[in-house]
mmCIF file of the C-alpha atoms, coordinates in Angstrom:
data_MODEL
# 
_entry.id   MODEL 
# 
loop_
_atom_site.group_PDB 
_atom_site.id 
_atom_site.type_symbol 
_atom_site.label_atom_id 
_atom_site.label_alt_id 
_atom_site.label_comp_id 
_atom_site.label_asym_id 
_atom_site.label_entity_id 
_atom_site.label_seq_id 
_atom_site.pdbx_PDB_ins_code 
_atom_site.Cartn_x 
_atom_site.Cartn_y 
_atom_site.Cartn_z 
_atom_site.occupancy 
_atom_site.B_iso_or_equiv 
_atom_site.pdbx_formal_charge 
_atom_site.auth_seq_id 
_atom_site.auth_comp_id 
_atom_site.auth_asym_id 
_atom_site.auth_atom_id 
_atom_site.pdbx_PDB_model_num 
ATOM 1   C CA . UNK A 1 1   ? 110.346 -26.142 -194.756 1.00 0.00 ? 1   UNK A CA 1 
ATOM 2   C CA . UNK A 1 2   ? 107.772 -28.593 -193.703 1.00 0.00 ? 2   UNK A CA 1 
ATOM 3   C CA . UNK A 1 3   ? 108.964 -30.534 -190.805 1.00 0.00 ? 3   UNK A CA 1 
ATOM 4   C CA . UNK A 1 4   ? 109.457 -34.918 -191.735 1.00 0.00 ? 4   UNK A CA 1 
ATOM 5   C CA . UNK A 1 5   ? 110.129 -38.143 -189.691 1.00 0.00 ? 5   UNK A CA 1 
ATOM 6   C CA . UNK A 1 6   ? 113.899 -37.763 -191.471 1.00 0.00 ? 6   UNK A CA 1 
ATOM 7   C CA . UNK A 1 7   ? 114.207 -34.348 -189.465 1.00 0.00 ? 7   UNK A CA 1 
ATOM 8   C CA . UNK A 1 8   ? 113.256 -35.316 -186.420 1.00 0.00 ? 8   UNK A CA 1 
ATOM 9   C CA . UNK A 1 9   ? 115.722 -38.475 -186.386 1.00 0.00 ? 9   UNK A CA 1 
ATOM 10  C CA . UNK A 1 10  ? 118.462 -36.048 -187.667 1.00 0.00 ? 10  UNK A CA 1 
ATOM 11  C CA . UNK A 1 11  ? 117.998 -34.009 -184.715 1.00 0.00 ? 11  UNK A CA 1 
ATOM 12  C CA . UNK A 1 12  ? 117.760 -37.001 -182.845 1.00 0.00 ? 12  UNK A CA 1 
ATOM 13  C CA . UNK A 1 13  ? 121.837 -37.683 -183.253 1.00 0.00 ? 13  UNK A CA 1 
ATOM 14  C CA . UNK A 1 14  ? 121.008 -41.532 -183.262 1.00 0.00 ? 14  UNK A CA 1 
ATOM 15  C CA . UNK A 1 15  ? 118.683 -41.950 -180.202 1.00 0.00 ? 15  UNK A CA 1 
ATOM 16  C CA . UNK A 1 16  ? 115.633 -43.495 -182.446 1.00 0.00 ? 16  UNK A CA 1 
ATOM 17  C CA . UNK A 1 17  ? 115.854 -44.683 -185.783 1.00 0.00 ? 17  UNK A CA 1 
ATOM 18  C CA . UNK A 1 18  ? 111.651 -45.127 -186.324 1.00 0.00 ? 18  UNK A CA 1 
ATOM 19  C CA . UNK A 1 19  ? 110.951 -43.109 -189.403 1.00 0.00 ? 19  UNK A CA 1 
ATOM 20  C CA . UNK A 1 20  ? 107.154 -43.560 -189.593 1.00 0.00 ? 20  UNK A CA 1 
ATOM 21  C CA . UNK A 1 21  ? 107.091 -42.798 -185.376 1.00 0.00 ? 21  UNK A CA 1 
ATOM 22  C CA . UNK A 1 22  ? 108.702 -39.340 -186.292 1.00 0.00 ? 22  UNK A CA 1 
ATOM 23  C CA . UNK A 1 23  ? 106.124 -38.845 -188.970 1.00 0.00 ? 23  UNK A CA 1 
ATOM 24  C CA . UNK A 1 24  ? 103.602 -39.424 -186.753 1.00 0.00 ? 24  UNK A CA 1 
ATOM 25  C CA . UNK A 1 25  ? 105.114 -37.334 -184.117 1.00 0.00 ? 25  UNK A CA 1 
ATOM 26  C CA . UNK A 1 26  ? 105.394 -34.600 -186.192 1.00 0.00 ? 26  UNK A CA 1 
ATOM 27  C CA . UNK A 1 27  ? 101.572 -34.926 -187.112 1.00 0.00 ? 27  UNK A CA 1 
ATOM 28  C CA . UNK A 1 28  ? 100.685 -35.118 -183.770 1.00 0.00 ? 28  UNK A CA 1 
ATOM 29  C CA . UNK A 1 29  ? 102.606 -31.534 -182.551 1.00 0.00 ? 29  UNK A CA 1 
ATOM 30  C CA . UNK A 1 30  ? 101.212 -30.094 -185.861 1.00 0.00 ? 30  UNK A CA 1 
ATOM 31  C CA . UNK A 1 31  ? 97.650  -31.202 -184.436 1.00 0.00 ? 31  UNK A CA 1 
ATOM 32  C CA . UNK A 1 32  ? 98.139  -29.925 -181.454 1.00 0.00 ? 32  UNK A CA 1 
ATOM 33  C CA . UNK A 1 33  ? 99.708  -26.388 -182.338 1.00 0.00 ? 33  UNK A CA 1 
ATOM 34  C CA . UNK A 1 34  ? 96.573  -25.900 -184.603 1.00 0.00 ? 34  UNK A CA 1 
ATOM 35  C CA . UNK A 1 35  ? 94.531  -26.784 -181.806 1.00 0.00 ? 35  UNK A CA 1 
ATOM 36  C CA . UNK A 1 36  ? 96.019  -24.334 -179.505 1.00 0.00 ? 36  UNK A CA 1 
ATOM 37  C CA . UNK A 1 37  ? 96.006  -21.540 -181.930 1.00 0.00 ? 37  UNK A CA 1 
ATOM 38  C CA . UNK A 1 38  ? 92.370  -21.895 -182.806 1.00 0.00 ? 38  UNK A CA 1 
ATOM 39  C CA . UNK A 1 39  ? 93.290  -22.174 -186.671 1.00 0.00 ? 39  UNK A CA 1 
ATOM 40  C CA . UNK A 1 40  ? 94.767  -24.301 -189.135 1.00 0.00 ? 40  UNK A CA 1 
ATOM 41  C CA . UNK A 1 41  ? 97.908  -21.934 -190.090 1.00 0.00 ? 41  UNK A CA 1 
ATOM 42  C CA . UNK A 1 42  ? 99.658  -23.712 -192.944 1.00 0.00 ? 42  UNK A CA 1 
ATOM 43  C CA . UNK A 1 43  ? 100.444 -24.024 -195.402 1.00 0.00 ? 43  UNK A CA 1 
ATOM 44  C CA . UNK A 1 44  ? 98.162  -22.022 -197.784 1.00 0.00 ? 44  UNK A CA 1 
ATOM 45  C CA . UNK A 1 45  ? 94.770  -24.030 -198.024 1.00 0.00 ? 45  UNK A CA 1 
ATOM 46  C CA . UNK A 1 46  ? 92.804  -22.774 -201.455 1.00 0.00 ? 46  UNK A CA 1 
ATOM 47  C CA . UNK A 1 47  ? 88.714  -22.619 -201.540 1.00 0.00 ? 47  UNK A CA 1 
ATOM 48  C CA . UNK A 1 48  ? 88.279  -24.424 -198.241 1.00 0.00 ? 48  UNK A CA 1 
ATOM 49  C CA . UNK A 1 49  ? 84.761  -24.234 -196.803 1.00 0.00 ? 49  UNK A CA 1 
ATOM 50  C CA . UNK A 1 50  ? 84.394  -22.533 -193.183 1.00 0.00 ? 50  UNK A CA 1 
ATOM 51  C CA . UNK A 1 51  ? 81.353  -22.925 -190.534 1.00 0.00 ? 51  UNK A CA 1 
ATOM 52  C CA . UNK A 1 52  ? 81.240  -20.237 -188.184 1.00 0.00 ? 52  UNK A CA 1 
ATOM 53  C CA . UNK A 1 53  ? 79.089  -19.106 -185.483 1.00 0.00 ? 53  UNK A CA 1 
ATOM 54  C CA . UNK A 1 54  ? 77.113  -15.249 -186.723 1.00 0.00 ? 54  UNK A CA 1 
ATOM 55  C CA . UNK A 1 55  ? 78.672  -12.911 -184.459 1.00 0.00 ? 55  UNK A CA 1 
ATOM 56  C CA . UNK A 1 56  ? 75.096  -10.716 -183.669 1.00 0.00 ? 56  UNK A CA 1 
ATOM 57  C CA . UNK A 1 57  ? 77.709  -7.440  -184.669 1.00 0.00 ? 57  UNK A CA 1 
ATOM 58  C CA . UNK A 1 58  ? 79.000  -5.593  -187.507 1.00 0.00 ? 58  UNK A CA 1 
ATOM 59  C CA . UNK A 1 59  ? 82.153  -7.562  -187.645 1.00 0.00 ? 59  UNK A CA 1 
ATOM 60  C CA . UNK A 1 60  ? 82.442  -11.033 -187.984 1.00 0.00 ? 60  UNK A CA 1 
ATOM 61  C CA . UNK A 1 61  ? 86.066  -13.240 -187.043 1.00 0.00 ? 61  UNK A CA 1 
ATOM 62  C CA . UNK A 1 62  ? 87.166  -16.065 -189.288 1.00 0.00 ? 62  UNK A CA 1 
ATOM 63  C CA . UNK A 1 63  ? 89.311  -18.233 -187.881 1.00 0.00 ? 63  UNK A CA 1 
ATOM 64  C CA . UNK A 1 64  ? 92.494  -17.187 -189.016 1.00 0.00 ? 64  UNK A CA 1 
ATOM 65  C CA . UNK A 1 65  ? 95.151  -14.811 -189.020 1.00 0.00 ? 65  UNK A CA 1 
ATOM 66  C CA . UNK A 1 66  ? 95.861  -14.662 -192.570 1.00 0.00 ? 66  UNK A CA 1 
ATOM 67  C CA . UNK A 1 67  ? 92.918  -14.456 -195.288 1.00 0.00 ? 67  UNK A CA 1 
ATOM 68  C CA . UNK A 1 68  ? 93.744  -14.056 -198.547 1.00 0.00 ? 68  UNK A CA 1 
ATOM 69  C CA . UNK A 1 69  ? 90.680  -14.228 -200.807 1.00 0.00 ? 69  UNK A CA 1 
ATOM 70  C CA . UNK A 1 70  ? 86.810  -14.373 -199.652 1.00 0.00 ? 70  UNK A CA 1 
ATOM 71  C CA . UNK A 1 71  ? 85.168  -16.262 -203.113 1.00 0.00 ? 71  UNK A CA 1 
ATOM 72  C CA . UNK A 1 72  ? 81.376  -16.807 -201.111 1.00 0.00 ? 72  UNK A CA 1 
ATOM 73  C CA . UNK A 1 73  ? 79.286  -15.710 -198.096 1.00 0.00 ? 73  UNK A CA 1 
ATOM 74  C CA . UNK A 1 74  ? 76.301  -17.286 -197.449 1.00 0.00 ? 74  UNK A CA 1 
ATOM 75  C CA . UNK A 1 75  ? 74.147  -16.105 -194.274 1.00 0.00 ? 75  UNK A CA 1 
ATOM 76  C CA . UNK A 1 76  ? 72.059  -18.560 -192.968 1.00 0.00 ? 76  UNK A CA 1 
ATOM 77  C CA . UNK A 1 77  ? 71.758  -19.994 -196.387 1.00 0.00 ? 77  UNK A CA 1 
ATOM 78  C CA . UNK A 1 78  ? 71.566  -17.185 -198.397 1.00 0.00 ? 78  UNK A CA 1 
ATOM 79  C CA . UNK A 1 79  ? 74.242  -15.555 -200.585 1.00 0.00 ? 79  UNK A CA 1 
ATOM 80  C CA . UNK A 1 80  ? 75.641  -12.417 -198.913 1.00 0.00 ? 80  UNK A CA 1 
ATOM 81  C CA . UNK A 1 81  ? 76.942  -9.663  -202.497 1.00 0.00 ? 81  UNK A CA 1 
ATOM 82  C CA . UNK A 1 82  ? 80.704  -9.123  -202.313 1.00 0.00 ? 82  UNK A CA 1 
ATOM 83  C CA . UNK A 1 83  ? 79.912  -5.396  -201.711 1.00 0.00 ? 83  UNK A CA 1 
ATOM 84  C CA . UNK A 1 84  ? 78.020  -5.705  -198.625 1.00 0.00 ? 84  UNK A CA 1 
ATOM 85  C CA . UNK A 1 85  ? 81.255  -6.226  -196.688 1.00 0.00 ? 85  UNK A CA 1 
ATOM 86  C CA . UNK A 1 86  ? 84.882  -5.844  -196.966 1.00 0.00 ? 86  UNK A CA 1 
ATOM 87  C CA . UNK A 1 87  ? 87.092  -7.974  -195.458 1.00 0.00 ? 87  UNK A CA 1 
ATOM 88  C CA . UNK A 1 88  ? 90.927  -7.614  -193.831 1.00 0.00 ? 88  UNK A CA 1 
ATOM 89  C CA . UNK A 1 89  ? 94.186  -10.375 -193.705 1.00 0.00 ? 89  UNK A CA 1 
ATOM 90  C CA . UNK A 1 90  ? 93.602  -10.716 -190.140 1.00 0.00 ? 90  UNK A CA 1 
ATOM 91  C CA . UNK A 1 91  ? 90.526  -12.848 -190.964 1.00 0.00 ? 91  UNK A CA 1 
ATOM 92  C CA . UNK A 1 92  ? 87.939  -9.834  -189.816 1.00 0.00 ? 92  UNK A CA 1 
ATOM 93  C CA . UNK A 1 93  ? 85.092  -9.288  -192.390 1.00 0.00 ? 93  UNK A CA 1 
ATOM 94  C CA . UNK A 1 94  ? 82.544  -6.187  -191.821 1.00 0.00 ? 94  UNK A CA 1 
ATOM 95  C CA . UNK A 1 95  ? 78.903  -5.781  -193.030 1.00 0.00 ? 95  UNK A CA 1 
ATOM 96  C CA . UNK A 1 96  ? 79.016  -2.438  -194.619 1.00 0.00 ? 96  UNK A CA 1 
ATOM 97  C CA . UNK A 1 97  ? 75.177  -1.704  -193.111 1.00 0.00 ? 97  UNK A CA 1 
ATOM 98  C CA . UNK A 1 98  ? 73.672  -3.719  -189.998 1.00 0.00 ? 98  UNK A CA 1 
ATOM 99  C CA . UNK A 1 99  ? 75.016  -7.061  -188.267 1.00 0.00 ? 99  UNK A CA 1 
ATOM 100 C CA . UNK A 1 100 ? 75.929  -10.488 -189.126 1.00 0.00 ? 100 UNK A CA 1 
ATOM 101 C CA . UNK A 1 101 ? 73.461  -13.427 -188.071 1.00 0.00 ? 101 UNK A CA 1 
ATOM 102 C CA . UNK A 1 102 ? 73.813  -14.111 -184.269 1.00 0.00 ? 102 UNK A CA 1 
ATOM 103 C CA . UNK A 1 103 ? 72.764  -17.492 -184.970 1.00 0.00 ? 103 UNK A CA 1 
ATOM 104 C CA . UNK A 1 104 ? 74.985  -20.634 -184.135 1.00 0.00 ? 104 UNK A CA 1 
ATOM 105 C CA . UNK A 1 105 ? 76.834  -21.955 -187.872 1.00 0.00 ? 105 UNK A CA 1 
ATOM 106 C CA . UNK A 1 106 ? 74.925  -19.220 -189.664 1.00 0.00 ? 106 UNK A CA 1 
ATOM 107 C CA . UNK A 1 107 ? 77.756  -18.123 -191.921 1.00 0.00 ? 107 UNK A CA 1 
ATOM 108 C CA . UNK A 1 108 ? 79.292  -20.430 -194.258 1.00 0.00 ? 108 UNK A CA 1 
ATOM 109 C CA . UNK A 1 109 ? 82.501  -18.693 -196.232 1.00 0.00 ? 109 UNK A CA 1 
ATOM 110 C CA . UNK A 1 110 ? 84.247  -20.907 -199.044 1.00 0.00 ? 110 UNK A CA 1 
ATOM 111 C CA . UNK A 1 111 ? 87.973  -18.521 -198.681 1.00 0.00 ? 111 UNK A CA 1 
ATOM 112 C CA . UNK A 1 112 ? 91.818  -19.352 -199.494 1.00 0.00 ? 112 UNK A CA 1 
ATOM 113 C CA . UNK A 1 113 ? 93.529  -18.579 -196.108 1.00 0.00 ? 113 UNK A CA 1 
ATOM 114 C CA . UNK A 1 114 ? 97.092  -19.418 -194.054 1.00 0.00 ? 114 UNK A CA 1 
ATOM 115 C CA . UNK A 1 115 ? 100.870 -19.292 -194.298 1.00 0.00 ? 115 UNK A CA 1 
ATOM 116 C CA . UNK A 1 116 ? 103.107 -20.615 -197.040 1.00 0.00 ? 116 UNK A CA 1 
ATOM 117 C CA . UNK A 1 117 ? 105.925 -21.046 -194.475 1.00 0.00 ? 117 UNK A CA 1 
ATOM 118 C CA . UNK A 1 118 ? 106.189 -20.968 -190.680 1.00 0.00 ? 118 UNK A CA 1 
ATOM 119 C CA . UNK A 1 119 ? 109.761 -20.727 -189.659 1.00 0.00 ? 119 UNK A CA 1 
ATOM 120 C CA . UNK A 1 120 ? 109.393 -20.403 -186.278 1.00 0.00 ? 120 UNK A CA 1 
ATOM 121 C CA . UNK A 1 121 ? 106.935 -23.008 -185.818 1.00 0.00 ? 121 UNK A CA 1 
ATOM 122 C CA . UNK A 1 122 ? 108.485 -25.739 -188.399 1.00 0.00 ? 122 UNK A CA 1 
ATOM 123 C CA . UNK A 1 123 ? 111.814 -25.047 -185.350 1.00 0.00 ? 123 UNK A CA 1 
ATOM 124 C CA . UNK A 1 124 ? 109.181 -25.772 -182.754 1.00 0.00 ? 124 UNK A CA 1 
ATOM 125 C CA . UNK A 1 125 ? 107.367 -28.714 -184.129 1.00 0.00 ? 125 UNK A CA 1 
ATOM 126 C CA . UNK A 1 126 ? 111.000 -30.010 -185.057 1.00 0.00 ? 126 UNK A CA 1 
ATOM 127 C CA . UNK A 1 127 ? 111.983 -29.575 -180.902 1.00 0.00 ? 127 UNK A CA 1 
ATOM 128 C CA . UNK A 1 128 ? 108.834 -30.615 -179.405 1.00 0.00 ? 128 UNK A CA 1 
ATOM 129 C CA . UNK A 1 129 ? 108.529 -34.102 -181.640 1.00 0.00 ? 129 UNK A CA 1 
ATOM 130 C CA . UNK A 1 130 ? 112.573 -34.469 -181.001 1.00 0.00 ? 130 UNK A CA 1 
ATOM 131 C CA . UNK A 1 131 ? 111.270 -33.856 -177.312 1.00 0.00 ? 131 UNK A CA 1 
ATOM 132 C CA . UNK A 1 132 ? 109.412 -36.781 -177.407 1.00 0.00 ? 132 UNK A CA 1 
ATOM 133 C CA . UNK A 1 133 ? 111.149 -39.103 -178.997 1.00 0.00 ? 133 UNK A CA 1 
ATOM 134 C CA . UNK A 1 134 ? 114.180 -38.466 -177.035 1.00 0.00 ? 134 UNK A CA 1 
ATOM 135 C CA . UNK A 1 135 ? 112.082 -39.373 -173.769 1.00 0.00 ? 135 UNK A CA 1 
ATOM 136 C CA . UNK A 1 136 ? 112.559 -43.479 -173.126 1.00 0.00 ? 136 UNK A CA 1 
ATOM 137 C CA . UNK A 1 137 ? 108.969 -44.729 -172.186 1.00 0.00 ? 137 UNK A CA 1 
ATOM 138 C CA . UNK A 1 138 ? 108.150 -43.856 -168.207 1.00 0.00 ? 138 UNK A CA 1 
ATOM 139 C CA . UNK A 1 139 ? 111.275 -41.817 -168.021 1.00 0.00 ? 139 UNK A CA 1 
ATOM 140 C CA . UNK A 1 140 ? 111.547 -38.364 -167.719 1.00 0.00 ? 140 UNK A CA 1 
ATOM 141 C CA . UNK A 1 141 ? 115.122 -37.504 -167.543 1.00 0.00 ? 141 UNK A CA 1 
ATOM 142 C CA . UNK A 1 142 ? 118.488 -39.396 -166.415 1.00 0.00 ? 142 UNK A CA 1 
ATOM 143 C CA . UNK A 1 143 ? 121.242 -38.129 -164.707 1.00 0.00 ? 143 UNK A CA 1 
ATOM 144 C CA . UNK A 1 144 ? 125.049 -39.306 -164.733 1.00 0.00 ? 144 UNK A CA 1 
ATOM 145 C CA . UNK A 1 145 ? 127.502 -37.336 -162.637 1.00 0.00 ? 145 UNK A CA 1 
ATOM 146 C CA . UNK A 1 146 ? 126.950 -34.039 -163.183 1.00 0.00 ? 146 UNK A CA 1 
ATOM 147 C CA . UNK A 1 147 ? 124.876 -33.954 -166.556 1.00 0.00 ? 147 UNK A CA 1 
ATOM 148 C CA . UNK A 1 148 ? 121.027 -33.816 -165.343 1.00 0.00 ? 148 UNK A CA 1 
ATOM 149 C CA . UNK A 1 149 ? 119.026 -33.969 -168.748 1.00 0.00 ? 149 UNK A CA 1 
ATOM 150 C CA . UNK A 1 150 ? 115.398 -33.842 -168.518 1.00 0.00 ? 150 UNK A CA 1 
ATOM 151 C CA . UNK A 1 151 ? 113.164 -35.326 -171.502 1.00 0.00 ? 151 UNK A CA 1 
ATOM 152 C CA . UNK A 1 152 ? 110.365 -33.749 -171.205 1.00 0.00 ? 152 UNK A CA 1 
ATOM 153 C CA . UNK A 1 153 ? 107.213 -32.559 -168.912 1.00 0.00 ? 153 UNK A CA 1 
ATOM 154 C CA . UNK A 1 154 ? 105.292 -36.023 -169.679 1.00 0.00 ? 154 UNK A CA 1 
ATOM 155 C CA . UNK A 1 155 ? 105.754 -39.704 -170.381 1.00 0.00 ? 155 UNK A CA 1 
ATOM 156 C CA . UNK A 1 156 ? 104.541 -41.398 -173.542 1.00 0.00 ? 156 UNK A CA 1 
ATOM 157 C CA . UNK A 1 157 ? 103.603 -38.016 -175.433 1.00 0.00 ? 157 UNK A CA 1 
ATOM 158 C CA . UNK A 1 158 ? 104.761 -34.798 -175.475 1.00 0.00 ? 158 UNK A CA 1 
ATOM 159 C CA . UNK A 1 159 ? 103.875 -31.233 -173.523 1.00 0.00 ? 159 UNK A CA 1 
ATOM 160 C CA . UNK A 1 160 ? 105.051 -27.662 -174.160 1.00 0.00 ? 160 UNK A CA 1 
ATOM 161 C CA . UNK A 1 161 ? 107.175 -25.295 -172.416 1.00 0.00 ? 161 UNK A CA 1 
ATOM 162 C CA . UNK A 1 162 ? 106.696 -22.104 -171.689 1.00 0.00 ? 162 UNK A CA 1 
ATOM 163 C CA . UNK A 1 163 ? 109.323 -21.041 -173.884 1.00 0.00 ? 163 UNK A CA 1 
ATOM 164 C CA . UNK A 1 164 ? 107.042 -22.901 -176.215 1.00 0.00 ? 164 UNK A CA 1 
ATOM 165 C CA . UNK A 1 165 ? 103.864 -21.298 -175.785 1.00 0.00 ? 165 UNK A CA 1 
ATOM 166 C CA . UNK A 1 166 ? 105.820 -18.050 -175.817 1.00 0.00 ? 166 UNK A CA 1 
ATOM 167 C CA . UNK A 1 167 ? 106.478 -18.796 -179.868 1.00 0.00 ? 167 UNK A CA 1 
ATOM 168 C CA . UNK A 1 168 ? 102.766 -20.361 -180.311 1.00 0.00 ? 168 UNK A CA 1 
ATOM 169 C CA . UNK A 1 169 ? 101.008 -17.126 -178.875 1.00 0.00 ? 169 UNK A CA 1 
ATOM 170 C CA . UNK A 1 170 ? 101.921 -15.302 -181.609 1.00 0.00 ? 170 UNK A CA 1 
ATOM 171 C CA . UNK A 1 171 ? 99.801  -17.497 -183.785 1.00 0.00 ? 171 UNK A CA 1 
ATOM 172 C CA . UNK A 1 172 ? 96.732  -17.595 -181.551 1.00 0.00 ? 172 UNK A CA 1 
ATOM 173 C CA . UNK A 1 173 ? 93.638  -15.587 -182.533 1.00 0.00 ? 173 UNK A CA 1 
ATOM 174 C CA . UNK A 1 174 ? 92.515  -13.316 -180.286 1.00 0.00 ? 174 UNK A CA 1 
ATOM 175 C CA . UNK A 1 175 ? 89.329  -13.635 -178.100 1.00 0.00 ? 175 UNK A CA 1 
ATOM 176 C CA . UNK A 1 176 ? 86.649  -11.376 -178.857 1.00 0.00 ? 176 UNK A CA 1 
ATOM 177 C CA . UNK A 1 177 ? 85.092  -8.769  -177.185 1.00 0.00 ? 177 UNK A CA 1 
# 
């Protein structure tokens, strides 16, 4: 399920009606989830063209956590053969003799990489934007009686929770060395 503006407002139960806010909400979460994870996720992008830095080692780290097909290699410009590394889903690819480039952008890989469907992120991006929609502008929660509700951590946008990052660090690529 990809998360829409028509979600959002569902889970809204009537507190905003804006259709094309919630869209935009939604986009802006997604940005920021990719963002924090280092990589794009989903869905499933086909023959997209990555940049990377050479990593000076044997083993070189895509960003992302799910590759599905290498289809070119060049290394600083020039065409690396399929059988001079192997590569693995968690986006790792290793030169079967010597080191990868240590040069800054010195590998260019055209691959097809991510997720068809994130569950537990479309339920995240669907609370967060809710989150911040919810919120009236410069208030962060309201209590009446008894009932303290609290919008969120910020006015005007949106911020995670722990709970939050909790879900997202699953997704986040490791840091090397």
């Amino acid at each position: 399920m990809a998360v829409t503006g028509a979600d959002v407002i569902k889970a809204g139960k009537g507190r905003f009606d804006d259709e094309a806010e919630a869209d935009e909400k939604v986009a802006q979460v997604w940005d920021a989830v990719r963002s924090y994870c280092e990589w794009h996720i989903a869905p499933v992008l086909e023959r997209v063209e990555l940049i990377v830095d050479g990593s000076g080692s044997p083993i070189l780290q895509v960003p992302t956590l799910r590759l599905l097909a290498v289809h070119s290699v060049l290394e600083e410009g020039e065409p690396v053969d399929p059988s001079r590394f192997m590569w693995s889903a968690d986006g790792s690819l290793r030169k079967r003799v010597g080191c990868w480039t240590s040069e800054w952008r010195g590998v260019e890989l055209v691959v097809d990489h991510g997720l068809d469907d994130v569950p537990a992120l479309d339920g995240l991006v669907l609370e967060v934007a809710t989150r911040a929609l919810i919120a009236p502008a410069g208030q962060l929660g309201l209590r009446v009686g008894q009932i303290d509700e609290r919008f969120g951590a910020t006015v005007g946008g949106f911020a995670f929770t722990a709970s939050d990052y909790v879900k997202l660090d699953k997704y986040v690529i490791p840091a090397e060395g």
